[in-house]
CSV table of C-alpha atoms in Angstrom, one decimal:
chain,number,residue,atom,x,y,z
A,1050,UNK,CA,0.0,0.0,0.0
A,1051,UNK,CA,2.8,2.4,0.8
A,1052,UNK,CA,4.5,1.7,-2.5
A,1053,UNK,CA,1.3,2.7,-4.3
A,1054,UNK,CA,1.1,5.9,-2.2
A,1055,UNK,CA,4.7,6.8,-2.9
A,1056,UNK,CA,4.1,6.3,-6.7
A,1057,UNK,CA,1.0,8.7,-6.4
A,1058,UNK,CA,3.2,11.2,-4.6
A,1059,UNK,CA,5.5,11.3,-7.6
A,1060,UNK,CA,8.4,9.1,-6.6
A,1061,UNK,CA,10.2,7.1,-9.3
A,1062,UNK,CA,10.4,3.3,-9.1
A,1063,UNK,CA,14.1,3.6,-8.2
A,1064,UNK,CA,13.4,6.0,-5.4
A,1065,UNK,CA,10.6,3.8,-4.1
A,1066,UNK,CA,12.8,0.7,-4.4
A,1067,UNK,CA,15.6,2.4,-2.4
A,1068,UNK,CA,13.1,3.1,0.5
A,1069,UNK,CA,12.1,-0.6,0.6
A,1070,UNK,CA,15.4,-2.2,-0.3
A,1071,UNK,CA,14.1,-3.7,-3.5
A,1072,UNK,CA,15.0,-3.0,-7.1
A,1073,UNK,CA,13.3,-0.4,-9.2
A,1074,UNK,CA,12.3,-3.2,-11.7
A,1075,UNK,CA,10.6,-5.1,-8.8
A,1076,UNK,CA,8.6,-1.9,-8.0
A,1077,UNK,CA,7.6,-1.5,-11.6
A,1078,UNK,CA,6.4,-5.1,-11.7
A,1079,UNK,CA,4.5,-4.6,-8.5
A,1080,UNK,CA,2.8,-1.5,-9.8
A,1081,UNK,CA,1.8,-2.8,-13.2
A,1082,UNK,CA,-1.8,-2.9,-14.3
A,1083,UNK,CA,-3.5,-6.3,-14.0
A,1084,UNK,CA,-6.1,-6.1,-16.8
A,1085,UNK,CA,-7.1,-9.8,-16.9
A,1086,UNK,CA,-8.6,-9.9,-13.3
A,1087,UNK,CA,-11.6,-8.2,-11.7
A,1088,UNK,CA,-10.2,-8.7,-8.2
A,1089,UNK,CA,-9.2,-5.3,-6.8
A,1090,UNK,CA,-6.1,-4.8,-4.7
A,1091,UNK,CA,-6.4,-2.9,-1.3
A,1092,UNK,CA,-5.1,0.3,-2.9
A,1093,UNK,CA,-7.5,0.1,-5.8
A,1094,UNK,CA,-10.4,-0.3,-3.2
A,1095,UNK,CA,-9.1,2.8,-1.4
A,1096,UNK,CA,-9.6,4.8,-4.7
A,1097,UNK,CA,-13.0,3.3,-5.7
A,1098,UNK,CA,-14.7,1.5,-2.8
A,1099,UNK,CA,-18.3,2.0,-4.0
A,1100,UNK,CA,-20.8,0.0,-6.0
A,1101,UNK,CA,-22.4,-3.3,-6.0
A,1102,UNK,CA,-19.7,-4.5,-8.5
A,1103,UNK,CA,-17.5,-5.3,-5.4
A,1104,UNK,CA,-19.9,-7.9,-4.1
A,1105,UNK,CA,-18.8,-10.7,-6.2
A,1106,UNK,CA,-15.0,-10.2,-6.2
A,1107,UNK,CA,-14.9,-9.7,-2.5
A,1108,UNK,CA,-17.0,-12.8,-1.9
A,1109,UNK,CA,-14.3,-14.7,-3.8
A,1110,UNK,CA,-11.6,-12.9,-1.8
A,1111,UNK,CA,-13.2,-14.4,1.3
A,1112,UNK,CA,-13.5,-17.8,-0.3
A,1113,UNK,CA,-9.8,-17.8,-1.4
A,1114,UNK,CA,-8.7,-16.6,2.1
A,1115,UNK,CA,-10.5,-19.5,3.7
A,1116,UNK,CA,-9.4,-22.2,1.2
A,1117,UNK,CA,-6.2,-21.3,-0.5
A,1118,UNK,CA,-3.0,-19.3,-1.0
A,1119,UNK,CA,-0.8,-18.0,-3.7
A,1120,UNK,CA,2.7,-19.5,-4.2
A,1121,UNK,CA,4.2,-16.0,-4.6
A,1122,UNK,CA,7.8,-17.0,-4.9
A,1123,UNK,CA,7.3,-18.6,-8.3
A,1124,UNK,CA,7.0,-16.6,-11.5
A,1125,UNK,CA,3.5,-17.8,-12.4
A,1126,UNK,CA,2.0,-17.0,-9.0
A,1127,UNK,CA,-0.3,-20.0,-9.0
A,1128,UNK,CA,-3.4,-19.9,-6.8
A,1129,UNK,CA,-4.0,-23.2,-5.0
A,1130,UNK,CA,-7.3,-24.0,-3.3
A,1131,UNK,CA,-8.3,-26.9,-1.1
A,1132,UNK,CA,-11.9,-27.8,-1.6
A,1133,UNK,CA,-14.9,-29.9,-0.6
A,1134,UNK,CA,-15.8,-32.3,-3.4
A,1135,UNK,CA,-19.1,-30.4,-4.0
A,1136,UNK,CA,-17.4,-27.1,-4.6
A,1137,UNK,CA,-15.3,-28.2,-7.5
A,1138,UNK,CA,-17.8,-26.8,-10.0
A,1139,UNK,CA,-18.1,-23.7,-7.9
A,1140,UNK,CA,-14.4,-23.0,-8.9
A,1141,UNK,CA,-15.5,-22.7,-12.5
A,1142,UNK,CA,-17.8,-19.9,-11.5
A,1143,UNK,CA,-15.0,-18.2,-9.7
A,1144,UNK,CA,-12.7,-18.4,-12.7
A,1145,UNK,CA,-15.5,-16.8,-14.9
A,1146,UNK,CA,-16.2,-14.1,-12.3
A,1147,UNK,CA,-12.5,-13.1,-11.6
A,1148,UNK,CA,-10.8,-13.5,-15.0
A,1149,UNK,CA,-11.3,-11.9,-18.4
A,1150,UNK,CA,-9.2,-14.6,-20.1
A,1151,UNK,CA,-9.4,-18.4,-20.4
A,1152,UNK,CA,-6.8,-19.4,-17.8
A,1153,UNK,CA,-5.1,-22.7,-17.3
A,1154,UNK,CA,-6.4,-24.5,-14.3
A,1155,UNK,CA,-6.7,-28.1,-13.2
A,1156,UNK,CA,-8.1,-30.2,-10.4
A,1157,UNK,CA,-6.1,-32.8,-8.5
A,1158,UNK,CA,-6.2,-34.8,-5.3
A,1159,UNK,CA,-3.6,-34.5,-2.5
A,1160,UNK,CA,-3.2,-37.3,0.1
A,1161,UNK,CA,-2.6,-34.5,2.6
A,1162,UNK,CA,-5.0,-31.7,1.6
A,1163,UNK,CA,-7.7,-33.5,-0.3
A,1164,UNK,CA,-9.3,-32.1,-3.5
A,1165,UNK,CA,-7.4,-29.1,-4.9
A,1166,UNK,CA,-7.7,-26.6,-7.7
A,1167,UNK,CA,-4.6,-25.0,-9.3
A,1168,UNK,CA,-5.3,-21.7,-11.2
A,1169,UNK,CA,-2.4,-20.5,-13.2
A,1170,UNK,CA,-3.2,-16.9,-14.1
A,1171,UNK,CA,-0.5,-14.4,-13.1
A,1172,UNK,CA,-2.7,-11.3,-12.8
A,1173,UNK,CA,-5.1,-13.1,-10.4
A,1174,UNK,CA,-2.2,-14.5,-8.4
A,1175,UNK,CA,-0.5,-11.2,-8.0
A,1176,UNK,CA,-3.8,-9.5,-7.0
A,1177,UNK,CA,-4.3,-12.1,-4.3
A,1178,UNK,CA,-0.7,-11.6,-3.2
A,1179,UNK,CA,-1.4,-7.9,-2.7
A,1180,UNK,CA,-3.9,-9.0,0.0
A,1181,UNK,CA,-1.2,-11.1,1.7
A,1182,UNK,CA,-2.9,-14.4,1.1
A,1183,UNK,CA,0.3,-16.4,0.8
A,1184,UNK,CA,0.3,-18.6,3.9
A,1185,UNK,CA,-1.7,-21.5,5.2
A,1186,UNK,CA,-5.4,-20.5,5.6
A,1187,UNK,CA,-5.1,-21.4,9.3
A,1188,UNK,CA,-2.7,-18.5,9.6
A,1189,UNK,CA,-4.4,-16.0,7.3
A,1190,UNK,CA,-3.5,-12.4,8.0
A,1191,UNK,CA,-5.5,-10.5,5.4
A,1192,UNK,CA,-5.8,-6.7,6.2
A,1193,UNK,CA,-9.6,-6.7,6.7
A,1194,UNK,CA,-9.7,-3.0,7.5
A,1195,UNK,CA,-9.2,-2.3,3.8
A,1196,UNK,CA,-12.6,-3.9,3.0
A,1197,UNK,CA,-15.4,-1.4,2.7
A,1198,UNK,CA,-18.3,-1.9,5.1
A,1199,UNK,CA,-20.9,-2.4,2.3
A,1200,UNK,CA,-18.8,-5.2,0.9
A,1201,UNK,CA,-17.9,-6.9,4.2
A,1202,UNK,CA,-20.9,-9.2,4.3
A,1203,UNK,CA,-20.0,-10.7,1.0
A,1204,UNK,CA,-16.4,-11.2,2.1
A,1205,UNK,CA,-17.6,-12.9,5.3
A,1206,UNK,CA,-20.0,-15.2,3.3
A,1207,UNK,CA,-17.1,-16.3,1.1
A,1208,UNK,CA,-14.9,-16.8,4.2
A,1209,UNK,CA,-17.5,-19.0,5.8
A,1210,UNK,CA,-18.2,-21.0,2.7
A,1211,UNK,CA,-14.6,-21.7,1.8
A,1212,UNK,CA,-13.9,-23.6,5.0
A,1213,UNK,CA,-13.0,-27.2,4.6
A,1214,UNK,CA,-12.1,-28.0,8.3
A,1215,UNK,CA,-14.6,-25.9,10.3
A,1216,UNK,CA,-18.4,-25.6,10.6
A,1217,UNK,CA,-20.8,-24.9,9.1
A,1218,UNK,CA,-19.4,-25.9,5.7
A,1219,UNK,CA,-16.3,-27.9,6.8
A,1220,UNK,CA,-15.7,-30.9,9.0
A,1221,UNK,CA,-17.8,-34.0,8.8
A,1222,UNK,CA,-19.0,-34.0,5.2
A,1223,UNK,CA,-22.2,-36.0,5.7
A,1224,UNK,CA,-23.4,-33.4,8.2
A,1225,UNK,CA,-22.1,-30.3,6.6
A,1226,UNK,CA,-22.6,-30.9,2.8
A,1227,UNK,CA,-25.6,-28.6,2.9
A,1228,UNK,CA,-25.6,-26.8,6.3
A,1229,UNK,CA,-28.9,-26.4,8.1
A,1230,UNK,CA,-30.2,-23.0,9.0
A,1231,UNK,CA,-30.3,-24.3,12.6
A,1232,UNK,CA,-26.5,-24.4,12.8
A,1233,UNK,CA,-25.2,-23.5,16.2
A,1234,UNK,CA,-21.6,-22.9,15.5
A,1235,UNK,CA,-19.6,-20.9,12.9
A,1236,UNK,CA,-15.8,-21.0,13.1
A,1237,UNK,CA,-13.2,-19.0,11.1
A,1238,UNK,CA,-9.5,-19.7,11.4
A,1239,UNK,CA,-6.7,-17.3,10.8
A,1240,UNK,CA,-4.0,-15.3,12.6
A,1241,UNK,CA,-5.0,-13.6,15.9
A,1242,UNK,CA,-4.5,-10.1,14.4
A,1243,UNK,CA,-6.7,-10.8,11.4
A,1244,UNK,CA,-9.4,-12.4,13.5
A,1245,UNK,CA,-9.4,-9.7,16.2
A,1246,UNK,CA,-9.8,-7.1,13.4
A,1247,UNK,CA,-12.7,-9.1,11.8
A,1248,UNK,CA,-14.4,-9.6,15.2
A,1249,UNK,CA,-14.2,-5.8,15.8
A,1250,UNK,CA,-15.7,-5.0,12.4
A,1251,UNK,CA,-18.5,-7.5,12.9
A,1252,UNK,CA,-19.3,-6.2,16.4
A,1253,UNK,CA,-19.4,-2.7,14.9
A,1254,UNK,CA,-21.9,-3.9,12.3
A,1255,UNK,CA,-24.1,-5.5,14.9
A,1256,UNK,CA,-23.6,-6.1,18.6
A,1257,UNK,CA,-25.4,-9.5,18.2
A,1258,UNK,CA,-22.5,-10.8,16.1
A,1259,UNK,CA,-20.5,-11.5,19.3
A,1260,UNK,CA,-17.6,-13.8,18.4
A,1261,UNK,CA,-14.7,-15.0,20.5
A,1262,UNK,CA,-11.1,-15.3,19.4
A,1263,UNK,CA,-9.3,-18.3,20.9
A,1264,UNK,CA,-5.7,-19.4,20.5
A,1265,UNK,CA,-4.7,-22.8,19.1
A,1266,UNK,CA,-1.7,-25.0,19.7
A,1267,UNK,CA,-0.3,-24.1,16.2
A,1268,UNK,CA,2.0,-21.0,16.1
A,1269,UNK,CA,0.4,-17.9,14.6
A,1270,UNK,CA,-3.0,-19.6,14.4
A,1271,UNK,CA,-6.3,-18.8,16.2
A,1272,UNK,CA,-10.1,-19.4,15.8
A,1273,UNK,CA,-12.9,-17.0,15.7
A,1274,UNK,CA,-16.0,-18.8,17.1
A,1275,UNK,CA,-19.6,-17.8,17.0
A,1276,UNK,CA,-22.0,-20.0,18.9
A,1277,UNK,CA,-25.7,-20.1,19.6
A,1278,UNK,CA,-27.5,-16.7,18.8
A,1279,UNK,CA,-24.2,-15.2,17.6
A,1280,UNK,CA,-23.8,-18.0,15.0
A,1281,UNK,CA,-27.3,-17.2,13.7
A,1282,UNK,CA,-26.5,-13.4,13.7
A,1283,UNK,CA,-23.4,-13.8,11.6
A,1284,UNK,CA,-25.2,-16.0,9.1
A,1285,UNK,CA,-28.1,-13.5,8.9
A,1286,UNK,CA,-25.5,-10.8,8.3
A,1287,UNK,CA,-23.6,-12.8,5.6
A,1288,UNK,CA,-26.7,-14.0,3.7
A,1289,UNK,CA,-28.9,-10.9,3.7
A,1290,UNK,CA,-27.9,-10.2,0.1
A,1291,UNK,CA,-26.3,-13.4,-1.3
A,1292,UNK,CA,-25.2,-12.1,-4.7
A,1293,UNK,CA,-22.8,-15.0,-5.1
A,1294,UNK,CA,-22.7,-18.1,-2.9
A,1295,UNK,CA,-22.0,-21.8,-3.0
A,1296,UNK,CA,-24.7,-24.1,-4.2
A,1297,UNK,CA,-24.3,-25.9,-0.9
A,1298,UNK,CA,-25.7,-22.8,0.9
A,1299,UNK,CA,-29.2,-23.4,-0.4
A,1300,UNK,CA,-30.7,-23.8,3.1
A,1301,UNK,CA,-29.0,-20.8,4.5
A,1302,UNK,CA,-30.0,-18.6,1.6
A,1303,UNK,CA,-33.6,-19.7,2.0
A,1304,UNK,CA,-33.5,-19.0,5.8
A,1305,UNK,CA,-31.5,-15.8,5.9
A,1306,UNK,CA,-31.6,-14.3,2.4
A,1307,UNK,CA,-34.1,-11.6,1.3
A,1308,UNK,CA,-37.7,-12.5,1.2
A,1309,UNK,CA,-38.9,-13.4,-2.3
A,1310,UNK,CA,-40.9,-10.6,-4.0
A,1311,UNK,CA,-44.6,-11.1,-4.4
């Protein structure tokens, strides 16, 4: 973000690079336009954070944060997602929503991480890297304060639906394939800093969304838990306008989405 601000202030790539101890060429690469993806970077959101057009890309940003990461040290910047078997087709929708090209992507199965999707589109990978989504989802540290308030419900919905290990969408598959609207627990993993910021944003949106951040045994990892009425409150918040959502969310959309017009 600071690099973008310094460019706007009139500094050259070499001057910016000297400030951050990187080359001017690296700065130019970082600042280049990414025309093939619709996913905005934090700086782009700061310049234009209005409009319903953000609903879909920020839903996918939440989904990616929950289920994947970019391998940013390789030139192609591949995005790798770990998925429930019923969300494999949902990835095709993501590709259509976030990319203006026909990218190379494939599905595979990992003995450790289960079903995965590899999306090899550099512009998308770099845009995700701008958000810092480069570590294990259990240690996610996305800067949630850059997400506009109007778009936050869409991000949270994606974050909930992208889970493969935690309820309501992750965990025991026979129970959570299509979560019930009577769900009593919603869990979001990530770094303590990210989850505390998200908890604060959600409490500001509604006091009823009263989550608790708890540490785990893994370094840099925590859980944001919503139980009982708080779980229903966060689902009501996330599904009040479900512009994009997983097909597995049918029961939640019916329970918490907008009432059908007469």
